[in-house]
Backbone as numpy.savetxt, mean C-alpha at the origin, in Angstrom:
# Nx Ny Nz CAx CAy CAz Cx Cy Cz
-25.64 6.52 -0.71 -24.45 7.19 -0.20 -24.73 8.67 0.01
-24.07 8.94 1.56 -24.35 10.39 1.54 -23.39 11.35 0.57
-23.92 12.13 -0.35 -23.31 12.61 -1.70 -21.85 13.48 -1.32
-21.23 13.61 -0.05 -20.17 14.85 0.09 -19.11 14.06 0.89
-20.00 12.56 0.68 -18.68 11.46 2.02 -17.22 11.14 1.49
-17.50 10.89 -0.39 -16.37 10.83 -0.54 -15.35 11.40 -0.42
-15.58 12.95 -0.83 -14.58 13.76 -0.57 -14.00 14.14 0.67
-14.65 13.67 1.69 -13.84 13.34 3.62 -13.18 12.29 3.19
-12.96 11.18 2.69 -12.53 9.93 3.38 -11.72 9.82 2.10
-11.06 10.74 1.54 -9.76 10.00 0.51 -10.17 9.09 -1.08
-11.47 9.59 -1.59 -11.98 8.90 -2.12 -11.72 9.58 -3.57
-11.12 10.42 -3.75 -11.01 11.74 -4.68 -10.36 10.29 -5.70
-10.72 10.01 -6.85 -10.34 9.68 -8.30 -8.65 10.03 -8.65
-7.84 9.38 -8.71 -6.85 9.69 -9.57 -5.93 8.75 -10.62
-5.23 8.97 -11.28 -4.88 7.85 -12.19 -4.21 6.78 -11.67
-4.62 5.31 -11.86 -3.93 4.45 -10.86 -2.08 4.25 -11.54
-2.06 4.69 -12.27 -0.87 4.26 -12.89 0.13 5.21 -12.68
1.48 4.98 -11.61 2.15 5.81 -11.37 2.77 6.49 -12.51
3.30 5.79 -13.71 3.65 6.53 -14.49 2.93 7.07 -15.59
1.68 7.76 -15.21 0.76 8.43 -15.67 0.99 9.77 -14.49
0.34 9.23 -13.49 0.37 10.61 -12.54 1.88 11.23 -12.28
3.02 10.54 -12.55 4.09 11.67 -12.36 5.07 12.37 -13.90
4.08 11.48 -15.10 4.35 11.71 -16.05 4.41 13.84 -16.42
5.75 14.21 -16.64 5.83 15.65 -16.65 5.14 16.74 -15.50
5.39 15.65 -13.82 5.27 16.43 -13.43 6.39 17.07 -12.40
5.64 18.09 -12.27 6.46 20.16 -11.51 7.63 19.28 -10.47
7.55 18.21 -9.93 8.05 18.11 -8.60 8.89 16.74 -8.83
8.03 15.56 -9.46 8.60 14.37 -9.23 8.84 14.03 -10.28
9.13 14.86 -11.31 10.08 13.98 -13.02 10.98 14.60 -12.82
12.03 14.03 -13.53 13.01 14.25 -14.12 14.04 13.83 -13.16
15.50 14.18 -13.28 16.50 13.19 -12.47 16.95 13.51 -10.92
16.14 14.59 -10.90 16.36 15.36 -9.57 15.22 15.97 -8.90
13.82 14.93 -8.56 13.15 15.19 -8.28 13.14 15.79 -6.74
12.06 16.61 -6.06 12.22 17.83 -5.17 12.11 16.49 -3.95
12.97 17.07 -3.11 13.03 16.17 -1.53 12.70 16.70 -0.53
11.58 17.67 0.00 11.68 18.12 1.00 12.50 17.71 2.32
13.04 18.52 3.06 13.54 17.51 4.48 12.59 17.72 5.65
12.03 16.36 5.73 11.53 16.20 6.66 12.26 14.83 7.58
11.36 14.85 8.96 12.00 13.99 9.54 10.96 12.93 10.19
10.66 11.87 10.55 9.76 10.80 10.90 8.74 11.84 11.81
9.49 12.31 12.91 8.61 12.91 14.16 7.62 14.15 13.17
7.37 13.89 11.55 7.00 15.06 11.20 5.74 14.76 10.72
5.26 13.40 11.01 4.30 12.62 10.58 4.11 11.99 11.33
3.20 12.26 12.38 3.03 11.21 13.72 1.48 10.89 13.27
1.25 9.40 13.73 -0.32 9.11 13.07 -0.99 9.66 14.26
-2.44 10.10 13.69 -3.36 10.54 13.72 -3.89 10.02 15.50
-4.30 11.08 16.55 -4.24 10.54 17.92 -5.78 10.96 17.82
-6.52 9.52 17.29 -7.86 10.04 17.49 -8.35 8.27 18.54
-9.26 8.30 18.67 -9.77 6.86 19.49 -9.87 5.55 18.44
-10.17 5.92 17.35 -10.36 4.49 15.93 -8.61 4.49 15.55
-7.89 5.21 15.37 -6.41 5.37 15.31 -5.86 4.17 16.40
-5.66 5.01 17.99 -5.13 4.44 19.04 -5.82 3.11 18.88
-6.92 2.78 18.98 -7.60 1.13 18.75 -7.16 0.20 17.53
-6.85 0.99 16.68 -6.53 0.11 15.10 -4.86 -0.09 15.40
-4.33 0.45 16.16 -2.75 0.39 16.61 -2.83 -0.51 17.42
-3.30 -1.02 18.47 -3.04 -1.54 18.86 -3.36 -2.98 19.16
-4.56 -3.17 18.25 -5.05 -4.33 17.35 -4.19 -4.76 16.85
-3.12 -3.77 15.82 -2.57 -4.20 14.85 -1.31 -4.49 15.25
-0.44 -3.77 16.62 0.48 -4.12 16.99 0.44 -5.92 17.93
-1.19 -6.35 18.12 -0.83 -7.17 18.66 -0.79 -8.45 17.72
-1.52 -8.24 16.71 -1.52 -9.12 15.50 -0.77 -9.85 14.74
-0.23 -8.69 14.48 1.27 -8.64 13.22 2.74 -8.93 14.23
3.89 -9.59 13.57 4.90 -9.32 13.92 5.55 -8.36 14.37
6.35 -8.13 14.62 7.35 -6.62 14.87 7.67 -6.39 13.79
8.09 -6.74 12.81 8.92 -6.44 11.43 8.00 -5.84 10.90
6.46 -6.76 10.19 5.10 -5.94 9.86 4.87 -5.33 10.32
4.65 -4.53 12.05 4.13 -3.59 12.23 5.35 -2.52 11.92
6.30 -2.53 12.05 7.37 -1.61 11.90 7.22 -0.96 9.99
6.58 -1.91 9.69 6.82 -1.57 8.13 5.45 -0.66 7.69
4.61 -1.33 8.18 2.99 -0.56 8.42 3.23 1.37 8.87
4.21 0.98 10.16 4.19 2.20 10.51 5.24 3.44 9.58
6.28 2.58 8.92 7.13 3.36 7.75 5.95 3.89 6.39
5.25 2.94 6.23 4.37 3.06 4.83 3.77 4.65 5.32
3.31 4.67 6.59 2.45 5.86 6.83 2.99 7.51 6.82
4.30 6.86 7.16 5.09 8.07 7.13 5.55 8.42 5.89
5.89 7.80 4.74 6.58 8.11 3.62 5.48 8.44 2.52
4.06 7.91 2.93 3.11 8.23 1.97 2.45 9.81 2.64
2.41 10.06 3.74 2.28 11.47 4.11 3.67 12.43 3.26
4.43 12.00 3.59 5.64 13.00 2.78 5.37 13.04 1.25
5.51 11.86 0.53 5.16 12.25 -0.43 3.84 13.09 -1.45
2.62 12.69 -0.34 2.06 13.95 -0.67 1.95 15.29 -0.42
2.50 15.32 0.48 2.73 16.90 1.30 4.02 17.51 0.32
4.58 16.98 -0.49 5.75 17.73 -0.93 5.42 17.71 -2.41
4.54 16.47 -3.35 4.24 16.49 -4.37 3.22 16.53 -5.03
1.92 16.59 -3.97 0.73 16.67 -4.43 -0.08 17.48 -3.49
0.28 18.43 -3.32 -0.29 19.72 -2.09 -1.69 19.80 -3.04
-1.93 19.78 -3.68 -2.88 20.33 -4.17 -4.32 19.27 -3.64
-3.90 18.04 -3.54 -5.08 16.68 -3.08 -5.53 17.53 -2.09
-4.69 18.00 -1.09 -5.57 18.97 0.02 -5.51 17.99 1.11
-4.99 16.77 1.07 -4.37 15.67 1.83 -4.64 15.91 3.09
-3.68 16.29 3.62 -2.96 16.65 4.84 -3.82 17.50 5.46
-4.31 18.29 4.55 -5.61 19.33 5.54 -6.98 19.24 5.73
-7.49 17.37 5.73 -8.16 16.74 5.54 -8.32 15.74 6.56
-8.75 15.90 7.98 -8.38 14.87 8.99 -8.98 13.60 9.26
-9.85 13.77 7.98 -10.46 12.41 7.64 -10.08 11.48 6.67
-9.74 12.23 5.79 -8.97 11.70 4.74 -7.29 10.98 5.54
-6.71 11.58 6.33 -5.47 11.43 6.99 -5.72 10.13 7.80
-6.73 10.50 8.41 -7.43 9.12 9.40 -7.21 7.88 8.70
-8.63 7.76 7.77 -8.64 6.46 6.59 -7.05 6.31 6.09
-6.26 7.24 5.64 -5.04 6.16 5.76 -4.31 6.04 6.41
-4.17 6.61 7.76 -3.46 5.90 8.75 -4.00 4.43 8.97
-5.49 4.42 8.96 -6.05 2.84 9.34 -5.53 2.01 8.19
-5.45 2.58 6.93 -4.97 1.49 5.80 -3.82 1.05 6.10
-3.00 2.14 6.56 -1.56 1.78 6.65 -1.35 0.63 7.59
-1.63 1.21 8.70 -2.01 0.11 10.05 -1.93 -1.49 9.47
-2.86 -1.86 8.50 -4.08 -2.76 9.04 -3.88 -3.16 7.00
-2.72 -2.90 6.77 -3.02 -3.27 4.66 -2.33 -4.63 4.55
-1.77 -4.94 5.98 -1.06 -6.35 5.97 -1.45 -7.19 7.00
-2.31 -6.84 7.43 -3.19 -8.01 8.56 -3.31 -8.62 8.26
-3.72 -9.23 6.93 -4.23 -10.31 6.44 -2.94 -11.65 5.76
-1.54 -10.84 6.59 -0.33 -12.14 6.85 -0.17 -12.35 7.91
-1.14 -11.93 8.97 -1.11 -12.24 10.32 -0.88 -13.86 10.32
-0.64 -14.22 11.63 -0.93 -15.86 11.96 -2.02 -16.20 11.47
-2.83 -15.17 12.56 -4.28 -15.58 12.61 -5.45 -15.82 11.34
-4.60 -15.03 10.10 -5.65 -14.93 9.41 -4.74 -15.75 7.69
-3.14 -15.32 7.56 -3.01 -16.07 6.58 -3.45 -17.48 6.06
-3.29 -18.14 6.70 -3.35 -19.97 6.29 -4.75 -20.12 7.00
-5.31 -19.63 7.60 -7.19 -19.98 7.78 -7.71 -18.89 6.71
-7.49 -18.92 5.59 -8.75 -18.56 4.73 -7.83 -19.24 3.20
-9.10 -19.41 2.15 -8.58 -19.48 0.89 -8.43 -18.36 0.30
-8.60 -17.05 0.53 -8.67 -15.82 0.22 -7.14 -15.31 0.43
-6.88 -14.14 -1.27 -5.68 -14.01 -0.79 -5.48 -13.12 0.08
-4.51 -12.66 0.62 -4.28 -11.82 1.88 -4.59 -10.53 2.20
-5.09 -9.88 0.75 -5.10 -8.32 0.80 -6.34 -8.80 1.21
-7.57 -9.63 0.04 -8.80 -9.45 0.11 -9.55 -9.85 1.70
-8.81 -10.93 2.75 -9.07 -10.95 3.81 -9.16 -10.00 4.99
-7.69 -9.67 4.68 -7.05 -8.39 5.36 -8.29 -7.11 5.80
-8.54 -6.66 3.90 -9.58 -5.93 3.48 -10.79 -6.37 4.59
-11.22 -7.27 4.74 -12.73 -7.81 5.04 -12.18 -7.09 6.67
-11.55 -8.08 7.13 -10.97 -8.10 8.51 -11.37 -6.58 9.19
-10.61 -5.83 8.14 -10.25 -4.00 8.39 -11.54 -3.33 8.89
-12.38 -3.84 7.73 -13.60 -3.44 7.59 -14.46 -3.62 8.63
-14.79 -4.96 9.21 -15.67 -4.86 10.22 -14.39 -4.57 11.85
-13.11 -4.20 11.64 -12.85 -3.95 13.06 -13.33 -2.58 12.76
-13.32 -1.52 11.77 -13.34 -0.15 12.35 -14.93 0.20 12.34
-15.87 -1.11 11.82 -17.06 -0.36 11.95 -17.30 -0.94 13.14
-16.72 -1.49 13.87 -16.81 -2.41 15.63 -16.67 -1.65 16.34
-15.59 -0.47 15.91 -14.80 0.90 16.90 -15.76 1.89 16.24
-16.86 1.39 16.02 -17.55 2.83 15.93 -17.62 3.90 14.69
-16.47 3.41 13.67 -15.79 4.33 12.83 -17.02 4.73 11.28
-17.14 5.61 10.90 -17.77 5.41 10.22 -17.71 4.90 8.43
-18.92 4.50 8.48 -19.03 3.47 7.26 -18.32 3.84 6.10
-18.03 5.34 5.47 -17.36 5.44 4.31 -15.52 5.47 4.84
-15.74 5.49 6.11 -14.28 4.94 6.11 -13.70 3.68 6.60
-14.27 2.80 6.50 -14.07 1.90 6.52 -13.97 1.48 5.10
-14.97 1.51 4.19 -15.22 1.61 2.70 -13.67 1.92 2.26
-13.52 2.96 2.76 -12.07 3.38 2.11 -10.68 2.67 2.16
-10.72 2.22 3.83 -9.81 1.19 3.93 -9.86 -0.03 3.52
-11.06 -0.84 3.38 -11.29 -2.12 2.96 -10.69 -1.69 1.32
-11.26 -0.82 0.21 -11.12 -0.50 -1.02 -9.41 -0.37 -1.29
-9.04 0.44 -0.34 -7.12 0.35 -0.54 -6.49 -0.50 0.04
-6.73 -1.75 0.89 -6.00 -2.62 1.18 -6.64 -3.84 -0.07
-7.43 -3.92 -0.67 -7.94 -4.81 -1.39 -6.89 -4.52 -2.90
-6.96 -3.28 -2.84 -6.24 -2.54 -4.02 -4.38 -2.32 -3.58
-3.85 -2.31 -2.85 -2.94 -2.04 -2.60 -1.75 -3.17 -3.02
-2.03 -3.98 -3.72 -1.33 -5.05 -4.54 -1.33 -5.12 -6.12
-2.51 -3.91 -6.38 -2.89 -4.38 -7.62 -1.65 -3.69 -8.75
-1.12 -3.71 -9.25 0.02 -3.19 -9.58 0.64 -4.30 -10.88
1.09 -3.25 -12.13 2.12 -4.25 -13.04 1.05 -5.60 -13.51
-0.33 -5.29 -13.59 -0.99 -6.21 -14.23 -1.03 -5.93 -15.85
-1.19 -7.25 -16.09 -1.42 -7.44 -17.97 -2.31 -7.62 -18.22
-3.14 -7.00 -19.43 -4.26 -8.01 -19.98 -5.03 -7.39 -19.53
-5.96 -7.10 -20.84 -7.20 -6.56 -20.21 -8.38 -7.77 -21.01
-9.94 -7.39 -20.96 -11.00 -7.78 -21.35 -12.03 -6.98 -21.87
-12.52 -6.80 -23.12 -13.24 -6.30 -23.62 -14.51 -6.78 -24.21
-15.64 -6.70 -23.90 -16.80 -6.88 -24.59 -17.00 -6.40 -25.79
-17.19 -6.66 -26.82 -17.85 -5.57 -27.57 -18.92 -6.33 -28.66
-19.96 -6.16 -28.34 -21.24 -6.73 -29.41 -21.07 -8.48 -28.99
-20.87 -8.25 -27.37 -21.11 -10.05 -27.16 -20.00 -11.04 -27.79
-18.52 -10.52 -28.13 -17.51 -10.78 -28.15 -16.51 -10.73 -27.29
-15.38 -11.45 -27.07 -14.60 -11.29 -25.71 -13.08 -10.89 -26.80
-12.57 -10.36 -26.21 -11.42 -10.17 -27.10 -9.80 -10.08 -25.99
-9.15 -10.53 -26.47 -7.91 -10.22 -25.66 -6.78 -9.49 -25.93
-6.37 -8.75 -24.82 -5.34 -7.94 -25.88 -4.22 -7.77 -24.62
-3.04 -8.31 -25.24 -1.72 -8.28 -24.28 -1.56 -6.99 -24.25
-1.47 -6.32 -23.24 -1.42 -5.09 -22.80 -1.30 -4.49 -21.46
-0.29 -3.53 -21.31 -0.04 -2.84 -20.22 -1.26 -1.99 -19.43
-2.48 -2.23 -18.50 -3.35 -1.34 -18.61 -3.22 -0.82 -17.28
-1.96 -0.22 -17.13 -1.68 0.08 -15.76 -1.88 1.69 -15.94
-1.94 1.90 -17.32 -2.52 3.70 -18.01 -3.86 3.58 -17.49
-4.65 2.69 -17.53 -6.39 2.87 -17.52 -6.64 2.36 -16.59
-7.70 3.32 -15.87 -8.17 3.43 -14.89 -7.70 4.67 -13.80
-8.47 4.67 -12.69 -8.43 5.21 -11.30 -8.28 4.60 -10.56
-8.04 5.08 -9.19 -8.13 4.82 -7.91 -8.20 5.89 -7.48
-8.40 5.53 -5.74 -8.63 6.59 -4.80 -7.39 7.24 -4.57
-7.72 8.58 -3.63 -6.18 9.03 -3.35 -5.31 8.17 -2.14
-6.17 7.62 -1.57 -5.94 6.57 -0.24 -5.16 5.29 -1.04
-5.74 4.55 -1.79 -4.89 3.73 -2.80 -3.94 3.74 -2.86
-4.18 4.90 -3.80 -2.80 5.64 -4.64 -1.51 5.72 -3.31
-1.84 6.70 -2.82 -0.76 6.89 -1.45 -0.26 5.24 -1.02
-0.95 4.21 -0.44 -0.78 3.05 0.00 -0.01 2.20 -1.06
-0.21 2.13 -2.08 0.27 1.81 -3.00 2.15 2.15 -3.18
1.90 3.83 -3.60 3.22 3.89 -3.62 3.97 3.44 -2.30
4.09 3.99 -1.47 4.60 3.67 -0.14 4.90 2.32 0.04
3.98 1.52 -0.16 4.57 -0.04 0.24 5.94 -0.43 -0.82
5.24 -0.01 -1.93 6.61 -0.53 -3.40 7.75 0.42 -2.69
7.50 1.45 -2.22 8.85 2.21 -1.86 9.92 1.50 -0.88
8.89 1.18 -0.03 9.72 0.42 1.66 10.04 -0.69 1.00
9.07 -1.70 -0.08 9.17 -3.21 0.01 10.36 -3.25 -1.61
10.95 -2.37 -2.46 11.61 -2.70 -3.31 12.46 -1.71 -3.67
11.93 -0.27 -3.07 12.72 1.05 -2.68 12.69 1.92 -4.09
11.12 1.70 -4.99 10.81 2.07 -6.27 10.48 3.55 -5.52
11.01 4.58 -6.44 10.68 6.28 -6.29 11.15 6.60 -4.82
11.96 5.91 -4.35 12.79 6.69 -3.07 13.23 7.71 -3.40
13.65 8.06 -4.41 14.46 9.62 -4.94 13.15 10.77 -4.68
12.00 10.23 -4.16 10.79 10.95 -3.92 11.04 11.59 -3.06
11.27 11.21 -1.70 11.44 11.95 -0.35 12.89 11.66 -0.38
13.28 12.68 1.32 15.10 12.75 1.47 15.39 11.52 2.33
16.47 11.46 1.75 16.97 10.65 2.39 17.25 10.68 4.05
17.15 12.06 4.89 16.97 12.05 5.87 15.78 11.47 6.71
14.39 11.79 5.56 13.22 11.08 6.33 13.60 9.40 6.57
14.12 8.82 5.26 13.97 7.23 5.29 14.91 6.81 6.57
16.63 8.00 6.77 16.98 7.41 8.15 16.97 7.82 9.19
15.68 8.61 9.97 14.94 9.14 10.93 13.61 7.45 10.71
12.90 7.27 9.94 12.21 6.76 9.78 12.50 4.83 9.99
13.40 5.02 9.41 13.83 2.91 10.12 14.62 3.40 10.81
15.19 4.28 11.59 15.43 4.39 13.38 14.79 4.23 14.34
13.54 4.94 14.01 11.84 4.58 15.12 11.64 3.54 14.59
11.03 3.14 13.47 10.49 2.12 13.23 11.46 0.74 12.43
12.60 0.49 13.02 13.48 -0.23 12.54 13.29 -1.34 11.39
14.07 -2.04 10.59 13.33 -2.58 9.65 13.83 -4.70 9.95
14.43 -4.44 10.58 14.95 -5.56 11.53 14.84 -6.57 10.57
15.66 -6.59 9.09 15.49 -7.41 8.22 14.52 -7.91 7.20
13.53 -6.76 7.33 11.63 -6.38 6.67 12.30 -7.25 5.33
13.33 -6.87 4.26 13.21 -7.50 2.71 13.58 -9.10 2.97
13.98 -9.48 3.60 14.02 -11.26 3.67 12.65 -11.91 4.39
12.29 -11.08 5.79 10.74 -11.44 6.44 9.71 -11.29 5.00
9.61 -10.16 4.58 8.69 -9.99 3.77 8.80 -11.02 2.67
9.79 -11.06 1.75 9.95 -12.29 0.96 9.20 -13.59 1.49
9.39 -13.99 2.54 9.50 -14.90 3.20 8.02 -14.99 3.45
7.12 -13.99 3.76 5.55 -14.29 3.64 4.78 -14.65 2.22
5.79 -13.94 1.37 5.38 -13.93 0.11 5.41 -15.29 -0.73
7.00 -16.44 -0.21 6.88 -17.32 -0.80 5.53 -17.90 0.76
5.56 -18.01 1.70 4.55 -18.90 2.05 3.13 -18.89 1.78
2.87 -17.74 1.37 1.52 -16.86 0.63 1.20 -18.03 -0.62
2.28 -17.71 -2.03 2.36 -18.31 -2.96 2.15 -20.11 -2.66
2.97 -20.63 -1.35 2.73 -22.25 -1.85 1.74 -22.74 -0.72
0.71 -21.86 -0.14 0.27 -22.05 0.59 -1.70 -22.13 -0.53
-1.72 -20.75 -1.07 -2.28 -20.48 -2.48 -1.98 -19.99 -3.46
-1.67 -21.28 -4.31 -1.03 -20.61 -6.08 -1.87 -19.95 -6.72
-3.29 -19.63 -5.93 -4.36 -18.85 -7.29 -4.58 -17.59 -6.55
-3.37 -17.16 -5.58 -3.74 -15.91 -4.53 -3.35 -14.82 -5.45
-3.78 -13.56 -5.21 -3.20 -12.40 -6.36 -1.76 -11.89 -6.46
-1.15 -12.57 -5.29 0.50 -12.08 -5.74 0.79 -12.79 -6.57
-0.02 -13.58 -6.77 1.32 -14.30 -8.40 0.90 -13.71 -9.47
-0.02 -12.52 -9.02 -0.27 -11.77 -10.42 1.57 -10.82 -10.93
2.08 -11.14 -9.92 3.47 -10.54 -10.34 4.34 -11.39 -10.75
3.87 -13.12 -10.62 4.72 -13.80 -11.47 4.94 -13.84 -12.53
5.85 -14.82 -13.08 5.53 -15.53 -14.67 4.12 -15.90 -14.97
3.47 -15.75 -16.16 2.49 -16.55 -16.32 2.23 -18.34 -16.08
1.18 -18.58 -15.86 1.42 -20.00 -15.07 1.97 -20.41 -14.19
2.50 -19.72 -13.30 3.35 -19.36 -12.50 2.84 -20.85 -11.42
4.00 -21.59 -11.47 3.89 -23.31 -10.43 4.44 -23.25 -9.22
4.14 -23.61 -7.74 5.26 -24.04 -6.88 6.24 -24.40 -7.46
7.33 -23.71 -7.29 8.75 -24.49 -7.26 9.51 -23.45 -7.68
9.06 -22.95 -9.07 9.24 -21.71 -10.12 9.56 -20.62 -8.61
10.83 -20.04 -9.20 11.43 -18.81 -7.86 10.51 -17.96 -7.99
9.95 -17.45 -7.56 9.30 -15.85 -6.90 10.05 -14.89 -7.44
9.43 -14.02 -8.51 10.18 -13.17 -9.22 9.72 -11.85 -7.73
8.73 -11.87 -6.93 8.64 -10.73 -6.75 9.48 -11.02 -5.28
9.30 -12.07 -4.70 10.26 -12.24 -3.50 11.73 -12.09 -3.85
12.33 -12.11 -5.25 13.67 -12.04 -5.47 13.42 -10.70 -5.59
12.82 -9.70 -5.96 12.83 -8.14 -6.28 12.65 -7.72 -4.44
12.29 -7.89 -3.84 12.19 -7.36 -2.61 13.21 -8.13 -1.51
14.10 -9.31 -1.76 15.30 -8.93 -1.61 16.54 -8.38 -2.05
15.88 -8.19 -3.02 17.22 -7.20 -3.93 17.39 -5.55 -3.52
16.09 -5.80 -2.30 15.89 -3.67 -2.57 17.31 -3.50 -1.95
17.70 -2.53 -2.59 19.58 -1.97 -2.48 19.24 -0.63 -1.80
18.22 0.14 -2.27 18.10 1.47 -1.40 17.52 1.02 0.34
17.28 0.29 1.14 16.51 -0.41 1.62 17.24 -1.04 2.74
19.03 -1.61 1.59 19.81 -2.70 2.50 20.43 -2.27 3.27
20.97 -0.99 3.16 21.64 -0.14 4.31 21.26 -0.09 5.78
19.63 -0.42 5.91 18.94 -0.36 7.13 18.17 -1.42 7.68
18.74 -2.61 6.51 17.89 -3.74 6.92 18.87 -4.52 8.25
């Protein structure tokens, strides 16, 4: 690896666990966290040639509802770092900005027609693959692609239990929250929040409420929390060993309701514009 790539392409380390990184912080704790006002047209993606090509790949791929939601994720994860984490250096980074516009694009391809029900793979990890060789096809280069394959692979991982420990050739188990331990990238991280925001309307009190209705005006949401549900149960009984049922019950069977498809029609901040 060339030694200075990560720091272009969004690769910067940070804690994967949201309530670690906003734990006591300047902007986004407490009950009245800061809202800048911005407005959709204030975050237009990135007008480079791997951009315009990954758009329109992706617009022909995906539904209208998915691409509409792709294109909200991009906008609300730019705001929220531009207003709460100026310091990542984000925004003044046009490579770093790039790699996640393509994540954003392209983190749900893998519920396309084309690609859900032809693979045994679950949807991020296809998606991921998919991402990967279209932007090194467009030319794009290799650590960003790296970056996007790494945050759409990761962009589900969330609210897991249980970790695994070695120690002296012992396995040990320990019920546990280990959503404290570890990293991710800043590309992740961003993709991450953003989708839980649009798909269940977790930390909307993040940005104003003017961005979210500037933002499903362009990019309308034309019923996104019942569509989306709705991939999620065909995801689940299509493959019960895919990683969204890492948000089920344990053992989690066909038949058993979808705790996470009932949470993403429940989003209430969300229903106003669905």
């Amino acid at each position: 690896m060339a030694s200075e790539d990560w720091k272009l392409y969004g690769f910067a380390p940070v804690p994967r666990d949201p309530e670690v990184l906003f734990k006591n912080h300047p902007t986004a704790s407490g009950p009245s966290p800061k809202q800048d006002l911005f407005v959709v047209d204030d975050f237009p993606l990135p007008d480079t040639p791997v951009v315009r090509e990954v758009r329109a790949f992706a617009q022909r791929e995906l539904d209208e509802q998915t691409f509409n939601h792709s294109n909200r994720v991009f906008v609300y994860g730019a705001a929220l770092v531009k207003t709460h984490f100026p310091e990542w250096k984000f925004n003044e980074t046009p490579t770093a900005v790039e790699t996640y516009a393509l994540s954003c694009l392209l983190h749900d391809i893998g519920t396309a027609d084309k690609f859900l029900a032809t693979t045994y793979m679950s949807f991020e990890f296809k998606g991921a693959i998919v991402a990967r060789d279209l932007i090194l096809s467009l030319g794009g280069p290799e650590p960003e692609a790296d970056g996007v394959c790494d945050a759409i692979i990761r962009h589900q991982d969330i609210f897991v239990k249980g970790w695994v420990s070695v120690i002296s050739k012992r396995v040990e188990w320990e019920e546990a929250d280990i959503g404290g331990r570890g990293n991710i990238t800043t590309v992740g991280q961003i993709l991450q929040l953003s989708t839980i925001l649009d798909n269940v309307g977790l930390r909307a009190n993040l940005i104003h409420p003017r961005l979210i209705e500037t933002t499903t005006a362009k990019f309308p949401r034309k019923g996104w929390s019942g569509h989306f549900a709705r991939v999620i149960e065909k995801e689940l009984a299509l493959k019960p060993w895919c990683h969204t049922s890492t948000f089920e019950v344990p053992n989690w069977k066909e038949g058993v309701q979808s705790k996470f498809a009932t949470d993403v029609r429940g989003n209430d901040v969300m229903r106003p514009f669905d």
